[in-house]
């Protein structure tokens, strides 16, 4: 891409703008009438995922213009530069190599002239050996009792990925071990996670790229106190009950973690792209090294698809570009992700960080304000529950909310027949919802006969609400890996088109700094620096209530 050309000046954007202005109002019924085989031709296969994008407000011409935009903005060259280990994270001067985390043992991926693959596999081997010990009951704590509980302490990318994947892969997890995930600095999070656990049987995994994040370190210190007072032991007990997943071996050692229980990763792995690095140790203990290897293979399958499939049949390209189409030309502010699987309940929350921390930017890679809409608000919950909550707005609200429906042909691997039988009902709803959103129903269609005239407008579903359907055979470790990499790369495509850096997160810093300044105001009444009138009044109210409670 010509980096000097401003976004709005690119002919590819102008062509799309004209195309949108000339859109003749054709809706999805008309688009399907014009191309009856659209259901099979507007679909792509990526690994085990069948991805149907036929229910989008787009024609072949639209897709062609969107693909021209991807070419004009240099998506493919930037992708290749990322995979090659170039420093595409321009504001932090770093390579972006999460794809190397799943590279095969014999691959060569260089960062700064060094092949990183041997280090990746050395850590994976270390993790596998340690996970094997815990799963076999051979890892013992300070008192010699076997470890039965694993508590991951981390936040953001050091929590959301492992916690989401642990839930997603519940049918594959070791049921003789207990797993908990603690992230919030609200003391209740840690307290509730620990209240029924015995310190002698508990292992803490402190997951933090920096090993300096306030929330995580505060929880780690509180967990250490809980452990030592519960055991009645001194600091020497820490080494047997703590492991660290971090880029900072030094900070981990200062905390008391023994060297052989530090699992390393590297600054070329972004926090929100790190769940398949050492940060995934809790997951590896839960599902075992073999299943973890299947997960890595699934991620790699999607990496290869992204690298090699032509853009017009490349799922991350297509999904990323369609999302840009709605954000820029249909004023869509948000994007719903609706997995029809209880095991994927945490998937939307995981995607929120992946997408919004990556693409919630308004400055381009050259440091200028962007002149387009960037990342949408990503939200969603598991299906079917959303149908009984917010689907009303999706069907009949005034806003256009593009949505991804994710479903599986077979139920979870461990279900007994009586419960597995519910799966067809779940999936009938899954298919019905995208059908209703796309094609709607006029008030005069069958089913509304006998309705009073007055009710007809209320019973009308306009349709033309765009959805993508992602269908896979079953939620296995490999399929989960494919899904995650699909979204990682979709986010990449969008960031590249918008010419923003998807790999930094400066926006989270200011709040952290201000909190440091306010802490003394809450405890002692005097902030480090003067604060605005609203915040000062709120703190005064807070302190009045807090001390009233203390006096009771
Ligand atoms: O929220 C900012 C952030 O830096 C995330 O990007 C990251 O995942 C999280 O904090 C946790 O950071 P760390 O792993 O260093 O504790």
Coordinates of C-alpha atoms and ligand atoms in Angstrom, one line a residue:
X1 CA 0.0 0.0 0.0
X2 CA 1.1 3.5 -0.6
X3 CA 1.5 4.6 3.0
X4 CA 1.1 8.2 2.2
X5 CA -2.2 7.8 0.5
X6 CA -4.9 8.7 3.0
X7 CA -7.6 6.1 3.5
X8 CA -10.4 8.2 2.0
X9 CA -8.3 8.9 -1.1
X10 CA -7.9 5.3 -2.2
X11 CA -10.0 4.7 -5.3
X12 CA -11.0 1.3 -3.9
X13 CA -12.9 3.1 -1.1
X14 CA -14.5 5.5 -3.5
X15 CA -15.6 2.6 -5.7
X16 CA -17.3 0.9 -2.7
X17 CA -18.9 4.2 -1.7
X18 CA -20.4 4.5 -5.2
X19 CA -21.5 0.9 -5.1
X20 CA -23.3 1.5 -1.8
X21 CA -25.0 4.7 -3.1
X22 CA -26.2 2.8 -6.2
X23 CA -27.5 -0.1 -4.2
X24 CA -31.0 -0.6 -5.6
X25 CA -32.4 -1.7 -2.3
X26 CA -32.3 -5.4 -3.2
X27 CA -32.8 -7.5 -0.1
X28 CA -31.8 -11.0 0.6
X29 CA -35.0 -12.5 -0.9
X30 CA -34.1 -10.8 -4.2
X31 CA -30.5 -11.7 -4.0
X32 CA -31.4 -15.4 -3.6
X33 CA -34.0 -15.2 -6.3
X34 CA -31.4 -13.8 -8.7
X35 CA -28.9 -16.5 -7.7
X36 CA -30.7 -19.6 -6.3
X37 CA -27.5 -21.5 -5.7
X38 CA -26.1 -18.7 -3.5
X39 CA -26.4 -21.0 -0.5
X40 CA -23.6 -23.1 -1.8
X41 CA -21.7 -20.6 -3.9
X42 CA -21.4 -18.0 -1.2
X43 CA -19.8 -20.4 1.2
X44 CA -16.2 -21.4 1.9
X45 CA -14.5 -24.4 3.5
X46 CA -11.6 -23.7 5.9
X47 CA -10.3 -26.8 7.6
X48 CA -13.3 -28.4 9.2
X49 CA -15.3 -25.2 9.2
X50 CA -18.1 -24.7 6.7
X51 CA -18.6 -20.9 6.5
X52 CA -21.8 -19.7 4.9
X53 CA -21.8 -16.0 4.0
X54 CA -24.8 -16.2 1.6
X55 CA -27.1 -14.3 4.0
X56 CA -25.1 -11.1 3.7
X57 CA -26.3 -8.0 1.9
X58 CA -23.7 -8.3 -0.9
X59 CA -23.4 -9.3 -4.5
X60 CA -20.5 -10.7 -6.4
X61 CA -19.7 -7.1 -7.3
X62 CA -19.7 -6.1 -3.7
X63 CA -17.3 -8.9 -2.8
X64 CA -15.1 -8.0 -5.8
X65 CA -14.9 -4.4 -4.6
X66 CA -14.1 -5.4 -1.1
X67 CA -11.3 -7.7 -2.3
X68 CA -10.0 -4.8 -4.4
X69 CA -9.9 -2.8 -1.2
X70 CA -7.9 -5.6 0.5
X71 CA -5.4 -5.5 -2.4
X72 CA -5.2 -1.7 -2.4
X73 CA -4.5 -1.6 1.4
X74 CA -1.9 -4.3 1.2
X75 CA -3.4 -6.9 3.4
X76 CA -1.6 -9.9 1.9
X77 CA 1.9 -8.3 2.0
X78 CA 1.3 -7.3 5.6
X79 CA 0.1 -10.8 6.4
X80 CA 3.2 -12.3 4.8
X81 CA 5.4 -9.9 6.7
X82 CA 3.8 -10.9 10.0
X83 CA 4.3 -14.6 9.3
X84 CA 8.0 -13.9 8.3
X85 CA 8.6 -12.3 11.7
X86 CA 9.0 -8.7 10.6
X87 CA 8.3 -6.0 13.2
X88 CA 4.7 -5.3 12.1
X89 CA 3.8 -4.0 15.6
X90 CA 5.2 -0.6 14.7
X91 CA 4.5 1.3 17.8
X92 CA 6.2 -1.2 20.1
X93 CA 8.9 -2.2 17.5
X94 CA 8.0 -5.9 17.9
X95 CA 7.5 -8.9 15.7
X96 CA 4.0 -10.5 15.9
X97 CA 4.6 -14.2 15.8
X98 CA 1.7 -16.0 17.6
X99 CA 1.6 -18.2 14.5
X100 CA 5.0 -19.5 15.5
X101 CA 3.5 -20.9 18.7
X102 CA 1.9 -23.7 16.6
X103 CA 4.6 -24.2 14.0
X104 CA 5.7 -27.8 13.6
X105 CA 9.0 -28.8 15.3
X106 CA 10.9 -28.7 12.1
X107 CA 9.7 -25.3 10.9
X108 CA 12.0 -22.3 10.7
X109 CA 10.5 -19.0 11.8
X110 CA 13.0 -16.2 12.5
X111 CA 12.7 -13.2 14.8
X112 CA 15.8 -10.9 14.8
X113 CA 17.7 -13.5 12.8
X114 CA 17.0 -16.3 15.4
X115 CA 14.8 -19.3 14.6
X116 CA 12.2 -19.2 17.4
X117 CA 10.7 -22.7 16.8
X118 CA 13.2 -24.7 18.9
X119 CA 12.4 -22.4 21.9
X120 CA 8.7 -22.8 21.3
X121 CA 9.0 -26.6 21.4
X122 CA 11.3 -26.6 24.3
X123 CA 8.7 -24.8 26.4
X124 CA 5.9 -27.1 25.0
X125 CA 8.0 -30.1 26.1
X126 CA 8.5 -28.6 29.5
X127 CA 4.8 -27.9 29.8
X128 CA 3.9 -31.5 28.7
X129 CA 6.3 -33.0 31.3
X130 CA 4.9 -30.9 34.1
X131 CA 1.3 -31.4 33.0
X132 CA 1.9 -35.1 32.9
X133 CA 3.2 -35.1 36.5
X134 CA 0.2 -33.2 37.8
X135 CA -2.3 -35.4 35.9
X136 CA -0.6 -38.5 37.1
X137 CA -0.8 -37.3 40.7
X138 CA 3.0 -37.3 41.0
X139 CA 3.4 -33.6 41.7
X140 CA 3.2 -33.1 45.5
X141 CA 3.1 -30.0 47.6
X142 CA 5.0 -28.8 50.6
X143 CA 3.4 -31.5 52.9
X144 CA 4.0 -34.3 50.4
X145 CA 0.3 -34.5 49.5
X146 CA -0.6 -34.7 45.9
X147 CA -1.8 -31.7 44.0
X148 CA -5.4 -31.9 43.1
X149 CA -6.4 -28.2 42.5
X150 CA -5.0 -25.9 39.8
X151 CA -5.8 -22.2 40.2
X152 CA -4.8 -19.9 37.3
X153 CA -4.3 -16.3 38.3
X154 CA -4.1 -13.8 35.4
X155 CA -6.2 -11.2 33.7
X156 CA -7.0 -10.2 30.1
X157 CA -5.1 -12.4 27.7
X158 CA -3.6 -14.3 30.6
X159 CA -7.1 -15.4 31.8
X160 CA -9.7 -15.1 29.0
X161 CA -8.1 -17.6 26.6
X162 CA -7.3 -20.4 29.1
X163 CA -10.6 -19.9 30.9
X164 CA -12.6 -19.9 27.7
X165 CA -10.8 -22.9 26.2
X166 CA -11.1 -24.9 29.5
X167 CA -14.9 -24.4 29.3
X168 CA -15.0 -25.1 25.6
X169 CA -13.2 -28.4 26.0
X170 CA -15.0 -29.6 29.2
X171 CA -15.7 -33.1 27.7
X172 CA -11.9 -33.6 27.4
X173 CA -10.8 -32.3 30.8
X174 CA -9.5 -34.4 33.7
X175 CA -12.3 -34.8 36.1
X176 CA -10.1 -35.9 39.0
X177 CA -8.6 -32.4 39.2
X178 CA -10.2 -29.1 40.1
X179 CA -9.6 -26.0 38.0
X180 CA -10.3 -22.4 38.9
X181 CA -9.6 -19.1 37.1
X182 CA -9.1 -16.0 39.2
X183 CA -8.8 -12.6 37.5
X184 CA -10.5 -9.8 39.3
X185 CA -8.9 -7.6 41.9
X186 CA -12.3 -7.7 43.7
X187 CA -11.2 -9.9 46.7
X188 CA -14.4 -12.0 46.3
X189 CA -13.0 -13.6 43.1
X190 CA -10.1 -15.1 44.9
X191 CA -12.0 -15.8 48.1
X192 CA -14.8 -17.7 46.3
X193 CA -12.2 -19.7 44.2
X194 CA -10.3 -20.8 47.3
X195 CA -12.9 -21.2 50.0
X196 CA -13.4 -25.0 49.5
X197 CA -9.8 -25.9 48.5
X198 CA -7.1 -27.2 50.8
X199 CA -3.8 -25.3 50.6
X200 CA -1.7 -28.5 50.8
X201 CA -3.3 -29.8 47.5
X202 CA -3.3 -26.5 45.6
X203 CA -1.1 -25.3 42.8
X204 CA -1.2 -21.7 41.6
X205 CA -0.2 -20.8 38.1
X206 CA 0.6 -17.1 38.0
X207 CA 0.0 -16.2 34.3
X208 CA 1.3 -12.8 33.4
X209 CA 3.3 -11.7 30.4
X210 CA 4.9 -8.9 32.4
X211 CA 4.6 -10.5 35.9
X212 CA 3.8 -7.0 37.0
X213 CA 0.1 -6.4 36.3
X214 CA -1.5 -4.9 39.4
X215 CA -4.5 -7.2 39.5
X216 CA -2.6 -10.4 39.0
X217 CA 0.2 -9.6 41.4
X218 CA -2.2 -8.5 44.1
X219 CA -4.1 -11.8 43.7
X220 CA -0.8 -13.8 43.6
X221 CA 0.4 -12.1 46.9
X222 CA -3.0 -12.8 48.5
X223 CA -2.9 -16.4 47.3
X224 CA 0.6 -16.8 48.7
X225 CA -0.5 -15.5 52.1
X226 CA -3.5 -17.9 52.0
X227 CA -1.2 -20.8 51.2
X228 CA 1.5 -20.0 53.8
X229 CA -0.9 -19.3 56.6
X230 CA -3.0 -22.4 55.7
X231 CA 0.1 -24.6 55.8
X232 CA 1.7 -22.8 58.7
X233 CA 4.8 -22.7 56.6
X234 CA 7.5 -20.2 55.6
X235 CA 8.4 -18.9 52.2
X236 CA 10.2 -22.1 51.3
X237 CA 6.7 -23.6 50.6
X238 CA 6.1 -21.2 47.7
X239 CA 8.3 -23.0 45.3
X240 CA 6.2 -26.2 45.5
X241 CA 2.9 -24.5 45.1
X242 CA 3.5 -21.8 42.5
X243 CA 4.5 -21.9 38.8
X244 CA 4.9 -18.8 36.6
X245 CA 3.9 -18.4 33.0
X246 CA 5.7 -15.2 31.9
X247 CA 8.2 -13.4 29.8
X248 CA 9.9 -12.2 33.0
X249 CA 11.7 -15.0 34.7
X250 CA 13.4 -12.4 37.0
X251 CA 10.1 -11.1 38.4
X252 CA 8.9 -14.7 38.9
X253 CA 12.1 -15.6 40.8
X254 CA 11.7 -12.5 43.0
X255 CA 8.2 -13.8 43.9
X256 CA 9.6 -17.1 45.0
X257 CA 8.9 -19.3 42.0
X258 CA 11.5 -22.0 41.5
X259 CA 13.4 -21.8 38.2
X260 CA 12.2 -25.1 36.9
X261 CA 8.6 -24.0 37.4
X262 CA 8.9 -20.9 35.2
X263 CA 7.4 -21.4 31.8
X264 CA 8.6 -18.8 29.4
X265 CA 7.2 -17.0 26.4
X266 CA 8.4 -14.0 24.4
X267 CA 7.7 -10.4 23.7
X268 CA 6.6 -11.3 20.1
X269 CA 3.5 -13.0 21.6
X270 CA 0.8 -10.4 22.3
X271 CA -1.2 -11.0 25.5
X272 CA -4.5 -11.5 23.7
X273 CA -2.8 -13.9 21.2
X274 CA -1.0 -15.9 24.0
X275 CA -3.4 -18.7 25.1
X276 CA -1.5 -21.3 23.1
X277 CA 1.8 -20.3 24.6
X278 CA 2.9 -21.1 28.2
X279 CA -0.2 -19.2 29.2
X280 CA -2.1 -22.3 28.2
X281 CA -0.5 -24.5 30.9
X282 CA -3.8 -24.8 32.9
X283 CA -5.5 -25.9 29.8
X284 CA -2.8 -28.4 29.0
X285 CA -3.0 -29.9 32.5
X286 CA -6.8 -30.1 32.1
X287 CA -6.9 -31.7 28.6
X288 CA -3.5 -33.4 28.5
X289 CA -0.6 -32.8 26.1
X290 CA -2.0 -34.9 23.3
X291 CA -5.3 -32.9 23.1
X292 CA -3.3 -29.7 23.4
X293 CA -1.3 -30.8 20.4
X294 CA -4.5 -31.3 18.5
X295 CA -5.5 -27.8 19.4
X296 CA -2.3 -26.5 18.0
X297 CA -2.8 -28.5 14.8
X298 CA -6.2 -26.9 14.5
X299 CA -4.7 -23.4 14.8
X300 CA -2.1 -24.3 12.2
X301 CA -4.8 -25.5 9.8
X302 CA -6.4 -22.1 9.8
X303 CA -3.0 -20.4 9.6
X304 CA -2.3 -22.3 6.5
X305 CA -5.7 -21.5 5.0
X306 CA -5.1 -17.8 5.7
X307 CA -1.7 -17.9 4.1
X308 CA -2.5 -19.9 1.1
X309 CA -6.2 -19.7 0.1
X310 CA -6.9 -17.2 -2.6
X311 CA -8.4 -14.0 -1.2
X312 CA -11.9 -14.8 -2.7
X313 CA -12.0 -18.1 -0.9
X314 CA -10.1 -17.1 2.2
X315 CA -12.4 -17.1 5.3
X316 CA -10.6 -14.4 7.4
X317 CA -10.4 -12.1 4.3
X318 CA -14.1 -12.6 3.5
X319 CA -15.4 -12.2 7.1
X320 CA -13.1 -9.3 7.9
X321 CA -14.1 -7.4 4.7
X322 CA -17.9 -8.0 5.2
X323 CA -17.6 -6.6 8.7
X324 CA -15.9 -3.5 7.2
X325 CA -18.8 -3.2 4.6
X326 CA -21.4 -2.9 7.4
X327 CA -19.3 -0.7 9.7
X328 CA -18.5 1.9 7.0
X329 CA -21.6 1.8 4.8
X330 CA -24.5 0.6 6.9
X331 CA -23.6 2.4 10.1
X332 CA -23.4 -0.9 12.0
X333 CA -21.9 -0.1 15.4
X334 CA -21.7 -3.6 16.8
X335 CA -21.2 -7.2 15.9
X336 CA -22.8 -10.2 17.7
X337 CA -21.1 -13.5 18.1
X338 CA -23.6 -16.2 19.0
X339 CA -22.2 -19.7 19.6
X340 CA -25.0 -22.3 19.9
X341 CA -23.0 -24.3 22.5
X342 CA -23.0 -24.0 26.2
X343 CA -19.3 -24.9 26.2
X344 CA -18.6 -21.7 24.2
X345 CA -20.3 -19.4 26.7
X346 CA -17.0 -17.6 27.3
X347 CA -16.1 -17.3 23.6
X348 CA -17.7 -13.9 23.0
X349 CA -15.9 -12.4 26.0
X350 CA -12.6 -13.8 24.7
X351 CA -13.3 -12.3 21.3
X352 CA -14.1 -8.9 22.9
X353 CA -10.5 -8.6 24.0
X354 CA -9.1 -10.1 20.8
X355 CA -11.1 -7.8 18.6
X356 CA -11.7 -4.6 20.6
X357 CA -8.2 -4.4 22.2
X358 CA -6.7 -5.0 18.7
X359 CA -8.9 -2.8 16.6
X360 CA -10.3 -0.2 19.0
X361 CA -8.0 2.4 17.5
X362 CA -8.4 5.9 15.9
X363 CA -4.8 6.6 14.9
X364 CA -3.2 5.0 11.8
X365 CA 0.1 3.3 11.5
X366 CA 1.7 6.6 10.5
X367 CA 0.4 8.4 13.5
X368 CA -2.5 10.3 11.8
X369 CA -6.2 10.2 12.8
X370 CA -8.1 7.6 10.8
X371 CA -10.9 8.8 8.6
X372 CA -13.0 5.7 8.7
X373 CA -14.9 3.6 11.2
X374 CA -12.7 1.0 12.9
X375 CA -13.5 -1.9 15.2
X376 CA -17.2 -2.5 16.2
X377 CA -18.4 -3.3 19.7
X378 CA -18.3 -7.1 19.8
X379 CA -20.8 -8.8 22.0
X380 CA -22.9 -11.9 22.4
X381 CA -23.8 -14.9 24.6
X382 CA -24.4 -18.5 24.0
X383 CA -27.4 -19.7 22.1
X384 CA -30.2 -20.6 22.7
X385 CA -30.5 -18.3 25.7
X386 CA -30.0 -15.0 23.7
X387 CA -33.2 -15.8 21.8
X388 CA -35.2 -15.2 25.0
X389 CA -33.4 -12.0 25.8
X390 CA -32.1 -9.6 23.1
X391 CA -33.0 -11.3 19.8
X392 CA -36.1 -9.1 19.7
X393 CA -33.8 -6.2 18.9
X394 CA -31.9 -8.2 16.3
X395 CA -35.1 -9.0 14.5
X396 CA -37.1 -5.8 14.8
X397 CA -34.9 -3.1 16.3
X398 CA -33.8 0.0 14.3
X399 CA -30.1 -0.9 14.3
X400 CA -28.4 -3.3 11.9
X401 CA -26.4 -5.8 13.9
X402 CA -24.4 -8.3 11.8
X403 CA -24.1 -11.6 13.6
X404 CA -22.0 -14.7 13.5
X405 CA -23.9 -17.9 14.3
X406 CA -21.5 -20.8 15.4
X407 CA -22.9 -24.3 15.6
X408 CA -22.0 -28.0 15.5
X409 CA -23.4 -31.0 13.7
X410 CA -22.8 -33.3 16.7
X411 CA -23.4 -32.6 20.4
X412 CA -20.6 -32.5 23.0
X413 CA -18.5 -35.6 23.0
X414 CA -19.5 -36.8 26.5
X415 CA -23.3 -36.5 26.4
X416 CA -25.4 -39.5 27.2
X417 CA -28.0 -40.3 24.5
X418 CA -31.0 -38.7 26.3
X419 CA -29.3 -35.4 26.5
X420 CA -27.6 -35.7 23.1
X421 CA -31.1 -36.0 21.6
X422 CA -31.7 -32.4 22.4
X423 CA -29.1 -31.3 19.9
X424 CA -31.4 -31.3 16.9
X425 CA -33.8 -29.0 18.7
X426 CA -31.0 -26.6 19.5
X427 CA -29.8 -26.7 15.9
X428 CA -33.3 -26.3 14.5
X429 CA -33.4 -23.0 16.3
X430 CA -29.9 -22.1 15.2
X431 CA -30.9 -22.5 11.5
X432 CA -34.3 -20.9 12.0
X433 CA -32.9 -17.7 13.5
X434 CA -30.6 -17.0 10.6
X435 CA -33.5 -17.8 8.2
X436 CA -35.8 -15.4 10.1
X437 CA -33.2 -12.7 10.3
X438 CA -32.5 -12.9 6.5
X439 CA -36.0 -13.3 5.1
X440 CA -38.3 -12.0 7.7
X441 CA -42.1 -12.3 7.3
X442 CA -44.6 -9.8 6.0
X443 CA -47.7 -9.2 8.2
X444 CA -49.9 -10.7 5.6
X445 CA -48.1 -14.1 5.2
X446 CA -49.7 -17.3 6.5
X447 CA -49.7 -17.4 10.2
X448 CA -50.9 -13.9 10.5
X449 CA -54.4 -14.5 9.1
X450 CA -57.1 -13.4 11.4
X451 CA -54.8 -10.9 13.0
X452 CA -56.3 -7.4 13.4
X453 CA -55.1 -4.8 10.9
X454 CA -53.6 -2.9 13.8
X455 CA -51.3 -5.8 14.7
X456 CA -49.9 -6.3 11.3
X457 CA -47.0 -3.8 11.5
X458 CA -46.0 -5.4 14.8
X459 CA -46.1 -8.9 13.3
X460 CA -43.9 -7.9 10.4
X461 CA -40.3 -8.9 10.2
X462 CA -38.4 -6.8 7.6
X463 CA -35.6 -9.3 7.3
X464 CA -32.3 -8.4 5.6
X465 CA -30.4 -8.7 8.8
X466 CA -27.0 -10.1 7.8
X467 CA -25.5 -13.2 9.4
X468 CA -22.6 -15.6 8.9
X469 CA -23.1 -19.2 9.7
X470 CA -20.0 -21.2 10.9
X471 CA -20.8 -24.9 11.1
X472 CA -18.4 -27.6 12.2
X473 CA -18.8 -31.3 12.8
X474 CA -18.1 -31.1 16.6
X475 CA -16.4 -28.9 19.2
X476 CA -13.1 -30.7 19.4
X477 CA -9.7 -29.3 20.4
X478 CA -8.8 -29.0 16.7
X479 CA -12.0 -27.3 15.8
X480 CA -11.6 -24.8 18.7
X481 CA -8.1 -24.0 17.4
X482 CA -9.5 -23.4 14.0
X483 CA -12.2 -21.1 15.3
X484 CA -9.8 -19.1 17.3
X485 CA -7.3 -18.6 14.5
X486 CA -10.2 -17.7 12.2
X487 CA -11.0 -14.8 14.4
X488 CA -7.4 -13.8 15.0
X489 CA -6.8 -13.5 11.3
X490 CA -10.2 -11.8 10.7
X491 CA -9.1 -9.1 13.2
X492 CA -5.8 -8.9 11.4
X493 CA -7.4 -8.4 8.0
X494 CA -9.6 -5.5 9.3
X495 CA -6.7 -3.8 11.1
X496 CA -4.6 -4.0 7.8
X497 CA -7.4 -2.5 5.7
X498 CA -7.9 0.3 8.3
X499 CA -4.1 0.8 8.4
X500 CA -4.1 0.6 12.2
X501 CA -1.7 -1.3 14.4
X502 CA -3.8 -4.2 15.8
X503 CA -1.0 -5.2 18.2
X504 CA -0.6 -2.5 20.7
X505 CA -3.1 -1.3 23.5
X506 CA -2.0 2.1 24.6
X507 CA -5.6 2.9 25.4
X508 CA -5.6 0.9 28.5
X509 CA -2.8 2.8 30.1
X510 CA -4.4 6.1 31.2
X511 CA -7.0 4.4 33.5
X512 CA -4.2 2.4 35.2
X513 CA -2.2 5.6 35.8
X514 CA -5.2 7.5 37.2
X515 CA -6.1 4.6 39.5
X516 CA -2.6 4.8 41.0
X517 CA -3.2 8.5 41.7
X518 CA -6.6 7.8 43.2
X519 CA -5.7 5.0 45.5
X520 CA -4.3 7.3 48.3
X521 CA -7.4 9.4 47.9
X522 CA -9.6 6.4 48.7
X523 CA -7.5 5.2 51.7
X524 CA -6.3 8.5 53.1
X525 CA -8.4 11.2 51.5
X526 CA -5.6 12.8 49.6
X527 CA -4.9 12.0 45.9
X528 CA -1.4 12.0 44.5
X529 CA -2.5 14.9 42.2
X530 CA -5.6 17.1 42.3
X531 CA -8.7 15.6 40.7
X532 CA -11.7 16.9 38.9
X533 CA -14.9 18.0 40.8
X534 CA -17.0 15.0 39.8
X535 CA -14.4 12.5 40.9
X536 CA -13.6 14.4 44.1
X537 CA -17.3 14.4 45.1
X538 CA -17.7 10.7 44.3
X539 CA -14.7 9.8 46.4
X540 CA -16.0 11.9 49.3
X541 CA -19.3 9.9 49.1
X542 CA -17.4 6.6 48.9
X543 CA -15.3 7.5 51.9
X544 CA -18.3 8.6 54.0
X545 CA -20.1 5.3 53.3
X546 CA -16.9 3.2 53.7
X547 CA -16.2 4.6 57.2
X548 CA -19.9 4.4 58.2
X549 CA -19.7 0.7 57.5
X550 CA -16.5 0.4 59.4
X551 CA -18.0 2.2 62.5
X552 CA -21.0 -0.1 62.6
Ligands
LIG1 O1 -5.3 -4.9 29.5 C1 -4.0 -4.7 29.1 C2 -3.2 -5.9 29.1 O2 -1.9 -5.5 28.9 C3 -3.6 -7.0 28.1 O3 -3.2 -6.7 26.8 C4 -3.0 -8.2 28.7 O4 -3.6 -9.4 28.1 C5 -3.4 -8.0 30.2 O5 -3.2 -6.6 30.4 C6 -2.5 -8.8 31.1 O6 -1.2 -8.5 31.1 P1 -0.1 -9.5 31.7 O7 -0.2 -10.8 31.0 O8 1.2 -8.8 31.5 O9 -0.4 -9.6 33.2

